[in-house]
Amino acid sequence: MNEKYNEYALLFKALSDPNRLLIIDYLLGSERCACVILEKLQITQSTLSYHMKILCESSIVNVRKDGKWMHYSINKNKFEDLKEILDKFSNSDSDGTLSCFCK
C-alpha cells in the first residue's frame, strides 16, 4: 500500500477519539505541561500517556522534555497537511460522478 495512505490513516486515527480531540483543543492556546493537561482533563497519567503517544506518532502534537515533565504543543504544519488531504479528497469528483476507463 502507498506510504502516504499509512500516514493519512495515522492522522485520522489520532483525530478519531473524543479525548484526543479535547487534548488538541486544549493545546490550541499554547504549549502545555503534561501535569497541567492531567489537571485540566481529569484523566489518569497512563490514559494521558496513551493518547499523547498516538498524537505524537501522528505528528499532530510536538513534545519537548523539560526535566521530568513533558511539554506538548500543536504542530501547525501537520494541520496544514491535513487541510490539503481533506481538500484533495473533497475535490476529487466535484460533479459526483466516477470516472471509468473501461469504455
PDB file of N, CA, C and O in Angstrom, residues 16-57:
ATOM      1  N   SER A  16      -9.667  10.533  15.839  1.00  0.00           N
ATOM      2  CA  SER A  16     -10.911   9.763  15.938  1.00  0.00           C
ATOM      3  C   SER A  16     -11.363   9.479  17.372  1.00  0.00           C
ATOM      4  O   SER A  16     -12.285   8.695  17.569  1.00  0.00           O
ATOM      5  N   ASP A  17     -10.751  10.102  18.342  1.00  0.00           N
ATOM      6  CA  ASP A  17     -11.117   9.850  19.728  1.00  0.00           C
ATOM      7  C   ASP A  17     -11.505  11.162  20.412  1.00  0.00           C
ATOM      8  O   ASP A  17     -10.784  12.150  20.296  1.00  0.00           O
ATOM      9  N   PRO A  18     -12.615  11.178  21.133  1.00  0.00           N
ATOM     10  CA  PRO A  18     -13.044  12.423  21.794  1.00  0.00           C
ATOM     11  C   PRO A  18     -12.018  12.968  22.790  1.00  0.00           C
ATOM     12  O   PRO A  18     -11.852  14.185  22.898  1.00  0.00           O
ATOM     13  N   ASN A  19     -11.335  12.096  23.523  1.00  0.00           N
ATOM     14  CA  ASN A  19     -10.319  12.569  24.463  1.00  0.00           C
ATOM     15  C   ASN A  19      -9.179  13.268  23.744  1.00  0.00           C
ATOM     16  O   ASN A  19      -8.683  14.304  24.194  1.00  0.00           O
ATOM     17  N   ARG A  20      -8.752  12.708  22.609  1.00  0.00           N
ATOM     18  CA  ARG A  20      -7.654  13.317  21.858  1.00  0.00           C
ATOM     19  C   ARG A  20      -8.092  14.642  21.238  1.00  0.00           C
ATOM     20  O   ARG A  20      -7.318  15.596  21.179  1.00  0.00           O
ATOM     21  N   LEU A  21      -9.325  14.725  20.807  1.00  0.00           N
ATOM     22  CA  LEU A  21      -9.833  15.997  20.288  1.00  0.00           C
ATOM     23  C   LEU A  21      -9.875  17.050  21.389  1.00  0.00           C
ATOM     24  O   LEU A  21      -9.546  18.213  21.158  1.00  0.00           O
ATOM     25  N   LEU A  22     -10.244  16.649  22.576  1.00  0.00           N
ATOM     26  CA  LEU A  22     -10.252  17.563  23.720  1.00  0.00           C
ATOM     27  C   LEU A  22      -8.834  18.038  24.056  1.00  0.00           C
ATOM     28  O   LEU A  22      -8.610  19.223  24.310  1.00  0.00           O
ATOM     29  N   ILE A  23      -7.879  17.116  23.997  1.00  0.00           N
ATOM     30  CA  ILE A  23      -6.476  17.482  24.244  1.00  0.00           C
ATOM     31  C   ILE A  23      -6.003  18.472  23.190  1.00  0.00           C
ATOM     32  O   ILE A  23      -5.378  19.486  23.512  1.00  0.00           O
ATOM     33  N   ILE A  24      -6.305  18.206  21.928  1.00  0.00           N
ATOM     34  CA  ILE A  24      -5.910  19.113  20.840  1.00  0.00           C
ATOM     35  C   ILE A  24      -6.527  20.484  21.068  1.00  0.00           C
ATOM     36  O   ILE A  24      -5.855  21.508  20.947  1.00  0.00           O
ATOM     37  N   ASP A  25      -7.809  20.511  21.408  1.00  0.00           N
ATOM     38  CA  ASP A  25      -8.484  21.787  21.659  1.00  0.00           C
ATOM     39  C   ASP A  25      -7.801  22.548  22.789  1.00  0.00           C
ATOM     40  O   ASP A  25      -7.605  23.760  22.703  1.00  0.00           O
ATOM     41  N   TYR A  26      -7.414  21.846  23.825  1.00  0.00           N
ATOM     42  CA  TYR A  26      -6.754  22.485  24.961  1.00  0.00           C
ATOM     43  C   TYR A  26      -5.367  23.004  24.582  1.00  0.00           C
ATOM     44  O   TYR A  26      -4.917  24.024  25.087  1.00  0.00           O
ATOM     45  N   LEU A  27      -4.691  22.312  23.676  1.00  0.00           N
ATOM     46  CA  LEU A  27      -3.346  22.730  23.254  1.00  0.00           C
ATOM     47  C   LEU A  27      -3.356  23.880  22.244  1.00  0.00           C
ATOM     48  O   LEU A  27      -2.314  24.466  21.978  1.00  0.00           O
ATOM     49  N   LEU A  28      -4.502  24.190  21.694  1.00  0.00           N
ATOM     50  CA  LEU A  28      -4.577  25.259  20.693  1.00  0.00           C
ATOM     51  C   LEU A  28      -4.121  26.598  21.250  1.00  0.00           C
ATOM     52  O   LEU A  28      -3.582  27.413  20.533  1.00  0.00           O
ATOM     53  N   GLY A  29      -4.336  26.826  22.527  1.00  0.00           N
ATOM     54  CA  GLY A  29      -3.959  28.094  23.143  1.00  0.00           C
ATOM     55  C   GLY A  29      -2.466  28.283  23.246  1.00  0.00           C
ATOM     56  O   GLY A  29      -1.937  29.340  22.914  1.00  0.00           O
ATOM     57  N   SER A  30      -1.763  27.255  23.722  1.00  0.00           N
ATOM     58  CA  SER A  30      -0.312  27.353  23.883  1.00  0.00           C
ATOM     59  C   SER A  30       0.251  26.007  24.303  1.00  0.00           C
ATOM     60  O   SER A  30      -0.493  25.053  24.520  1.00  0.00           O
ATOM     61  N   GLU A  31       1.559  25.965  24.426  1.00  0.00           N
ATOM     62  CA  GLU A  31       2.228  24.762  24.904  1.00  0.00           C
ATOM     63  C   GLU A  31       1.762  24.476  26.328  1.00  0.00           C
ATOM     64  O   GLU A  31       1.568  25.392  27.118  1.00  0.00           O
ATOM     65  N   ARG A  32       1.570  23.201  26.628  1.00  0.00           N
ATOM     66  CA  ARG A  32       1.105  22.815  27.965  1.00  0.00           C
ATOM     67  C   ARG A  32       1.965  21.682  28.517  1.00  0.00           C
ATOM     68  O   ARG A  32       2.345  20.769  27.788  1.00  0.00           O
ATOM     69  N   CYS A  33       2.207  21.754  29.793  1.00  0.00           N
ATOM     70  CA  CYS A  33       2.912  20.696  30.513  1.00  0.00           C
ATOM     71  C   CYS A  33       1.930  19.538  30.737  1.00  0.00           C
ATOM     72  O   CYS A  33       0.727  19.754  30.928  1.00  0.00           O
ATOM     73  N   ALA A  34       2.450  18.324  30.750  1.00  0.00           N
ATOM     74  CA  ALA A  34       1.599  17.160  30.976  1.00  0.00           C
ATOM     75  C   ALA A  34       0.838  17.275  32.301  1.00  0.00           C
ATOM     76  O   ALA A  34      -0.335  16.889  32.381  1.00  0.00           O
ATOM     77  N   CYS A  35       1.478  17.838  33.322  1.00  0.00           N
ATOM     78  CA  CYS A  35       0.794  17.965  34.622  1.00  0.00           C
ATOM     79  C   CYS A  35      -0.424  18.877  34.523  1.00  0.00           C
ATOM     80  O   CYS A  35      -1.448  18.632  35.169  1.00  0.00           O
ATOM     81  N   VAL A  36      -0.342  19.914  33.721  1.00  0.00           N
ATOM     82  CA  VAL A  36      -1.464  20.839  33.550  1.00  0.00           C
ATOM     83  C   VAL A  36      -2.587  20.165  32.755  1.00  0.00           C
ATOM     84  O   VAL A  36      -3.770  20.335  33.072  1.00  0.00           O
ATOM     85  N   ILE A  37      -2.214  19.388  31.749  1.00  0.00           N
ATOM     86  CA  ILE A  37      -3.218  18.654  30.966  1.00  0.00           C
ATOM     87  C   ILE A  37      -3.941  17.657  31.860  1.00  0.00           C
ATOM     88  O   ILE A  37      -5.171  17.533  31.804  1.00  0.00           O
ATOM     89  N   LEU A  38      -3.189  16.958  32.696  1.00  0.00           N
ATOM     90  CA  LEU A  38      -3.795  15.999  33.624  1.00  0.00           C
ATOM     91  C   LEU A  38      -4.815  16.679  34.540  1.00  0.00           C
ATOM     92  O   LEU A  38      -5.920  16.165  34.747  1.00  0.00           O
ATOM     93  N   GLU A  39      -4.424  17.811  35.063  1.00  0.00           N
ATOM     94  CA  GLU A  39      -5.305  18.569  35.952  1.00  0.00           C
ATOM     95  C   GLU A  39      -6.569  19.031  35.231  1.00  0.00           C
ATOM     96  O   GLU A  39      -7.678  18.900  35.731  1.00  0.00           O
ATOM     97  N   LYS A  40      -6.385  19.577  34.062  1.00  0.00           N
ATOM     98  CA  LYS A  40      -7.494  20.150  33.294  1.00  0.00           C
ATOM     99  C   LYS A  40      -8.492  19.072  32.858  1.00  0.00           C
ATOM    100  O   LYS A  40      -9.695  19.257  32.960  1.00  0.00           O
ATOM    101  N   LEU A  41      -7.979  17.960  32.357  1.00  0.00           N
ATOM    102  CA  LEU A  41      -8.847  16.939  31.778  1.00  0.00           C
ATOM    103  C   LEU A  41      -9.320  15.904  32.779  1.00  0.00           C
ATOM    104  O   LEU A  41     -10.204  15.115  32.479  1.00  0.00           O
ATOM    105  N   GLN A  42      -8.732  15.882  33.953  1.00  0.00           N
ATOM    106  CA  GLN A  42      -9.091  14.928  34.997  1.00  0.00           C
ATOM    107  C   GLN A  42      -9.073  13.485  34.492  1.00  0.00           C
ATOM    108  O   GLN A  42     -10.059  12.751  34.586  1.00  0.00           O
ATOM    109  N   ILE A  43      -7.929  13.108  33.913  1.00  0.00           N
ATOM    110  CA  ILE A  43      -7.707  11.744  33.459  1.00  0.00           C
ATOM    111  C   ILE A  43      -6.462  11.217  34.170  1.00  0.00           C
ATOM    112  O   ILE A  43      -5.713  11.981  34.762  1.00  0.00           O
ATOM    113  N   THR A  44      -6.250   9.925  34.097  1.00  0.00           N
ATOM    114  CA  THR A  44      -5.075   9.347  34.747  1.00  0.00           C
ATOM    115  C   THR A  44      -3.833   9.594  33.896  1.00  0.00           C
ATOM    116  O   THR A  44      -3.922   9.857  32.693  1.00  0.00           O
ATOM    117  N   GLN A  45      -2.678   9.474  34.537  1.00  0.00           N
ATOM    118  CA  GLN A  45      -1.417   9.682  33.839  1.00  0.00           C
ATOM    119  C   GLN A  45      -1.238   8.641  32.732  1.00  0.00           C
ATOM    120  O   GLN A  45      -0.786   8.959  31.639  1.00  0.00           O
ATOM    121  N   SER A  46      -1.641   7.411  32.974  1.00  0.00           N
ATOM    122  CA  SER A  46      -1.493   6.373  31.948  1.00  0.00           C
ATOM    123  C   SER A  46      -2.415   6.629  30.753  1.00  0.00           C
ATOM    124  O   SER A  46      -2.037   6.383  29.604  1.00  0.00           O
ATOM    125  N   THR A  47      -3.605   7.149  31.018  1.00  0.00           N
ATOM    126  CA  THR A  47      -4.522   7.494  29.927  1.00  0.00           C
ATOM    127  C   THR A  47      -3.951   8.633  29.100  1.00  0.00           C
ATOM    128  O   THR A  47      -3.984   8.592  27.867  1.00  0.00           O
ATOM    129  N   LEU A  48      -3.417   9.633  29.767  1.00  0.00           N
ATOM    130  CA  LEU A  48      -2.795  10.745  29.038  1.00  0.00           C
ATOM    131  C   LEU A  48      -1.619  10.249  28.205  1.00  0.00           C
ATOM    132  O   LEU A  48      -1.504  10.608  27.037  1.00  0.00           O
ATOM    133  N   SER A  49      -0.784   9.405  28.778  1.00  0.00           N
ATOM    134  CA  SER A  49       0.373   8.882  28.039  1.00  0.00           C
ATOM    135  C   SER A  49      -0.064   8.139  26.782  1.00  0.00           C
ATOM    136  O   SER A  49       0.545   8.296  25.718  1.00  0.00           O
ATOM    137  N   TYR A  50      -1.102   7.338  26.903  1.00  0.00           N
ATOM    138  CA  TYR A  50      -1.626   6.592  25.754  1.00  0.00           C
ATOM    139  C   TYR A  50      -2.062   7.555  24.642  1.00  0.00           C
ATOM    140  O   TYR A  50      -1.673   7.392  23.480  1.00  0.00           O
ATOM    141  N   HIS A  51      -2.842   8.549  24.992  1.00  0.00           N
ATOM    142  CA  HIS A  51      -3.350   9.485  23.986  1.00  0.00           C
ATOM    143  C   HIS A  51      -2.228  10.347  23.408  1.00  0.00           C
ATOM    144  O   HIS A  51      -2.197  10.603  22.194  1.00  0.00           O
ATOM    145  N   MET A  52      -1.297  10.774  24.247  1.00  0.00           N
ATOM    146  CA  MET A  52      -0.198  11.608  23.751  1.00  0.00           C
ATOM    147  C   MET A  52       0.713  10.817  22.822  1.00  0.00           C
ATOM    148  O   MET A  52       1.253  11.364  21.861  1.00  0.00           O
ATOM    149  N   LYS A  53       0.889   9.541  23.083  1.00  0.00           N
ATOM    150  CA  LYS A  53       1.699   8.690  22.204  1.00  0.00           C
ATOM    151  C   LYS A  53       1.106   8.687  20.798  1.00  0.00           C
ATOM    152  O   LYS A  53       1.814   8.858  19.810  1.00  0.00           O
ATOM    153  N   ILE A  54      -0.192   8.513  20.712  1.00  0.00           N
ATOM    154  CA  ILE A  54      -0.858   8.494  19.402  1.00  0.00           C
ATOM    155  C   ILE A  54      -0.770   9.859  18.731  1.00  0.00           C
ATOM    156  O   ILE A  54      -0.477   9.958  17.533  1.00  0.00           O
ATOM    157  N   LEU A  55      -0.995  10.929  19.479  1.00  0.00           N
ATOM    158  CA  LEU A  55      -0.934  12.276  18.907  1.00  0.00           C
ATOM    159  C   LEU A  55       0.484  12.620  18.439  1.00  0.00           C
ATOM    160  O   LEU A  55       0.658  13.259  17.396  1.00  0.00           O
ATOM    161  N   CYS A  56       1.478  12.197  19.190  1.00  0.00           N
ATOM    162  CA  CYS A  56       2.864  12.484  18.809  1.00  0.00           C
ATOM    163  C   CYS A  56       3.313  11.621  17.631  1.00  0.00           C
ATOM    164  O   CYS A  56       4.025  12.100  16.743  1.00  0.00           O
ATOM    165  N   GLU A  57       2.901  10.349  17.589  1.00  0.00           N
ATOM    166  CA  GLU A  57       3.254   9.472  16.472  1.00  0.00           C
ATOM    167  C   GLU A  57       2.684   9.989  15.158  1.00  0.00           C
ATOM    168  O   GLU A  57       3.276   9.813  14.105  1.00  0.00           O
TER     169      GLU A  57
END
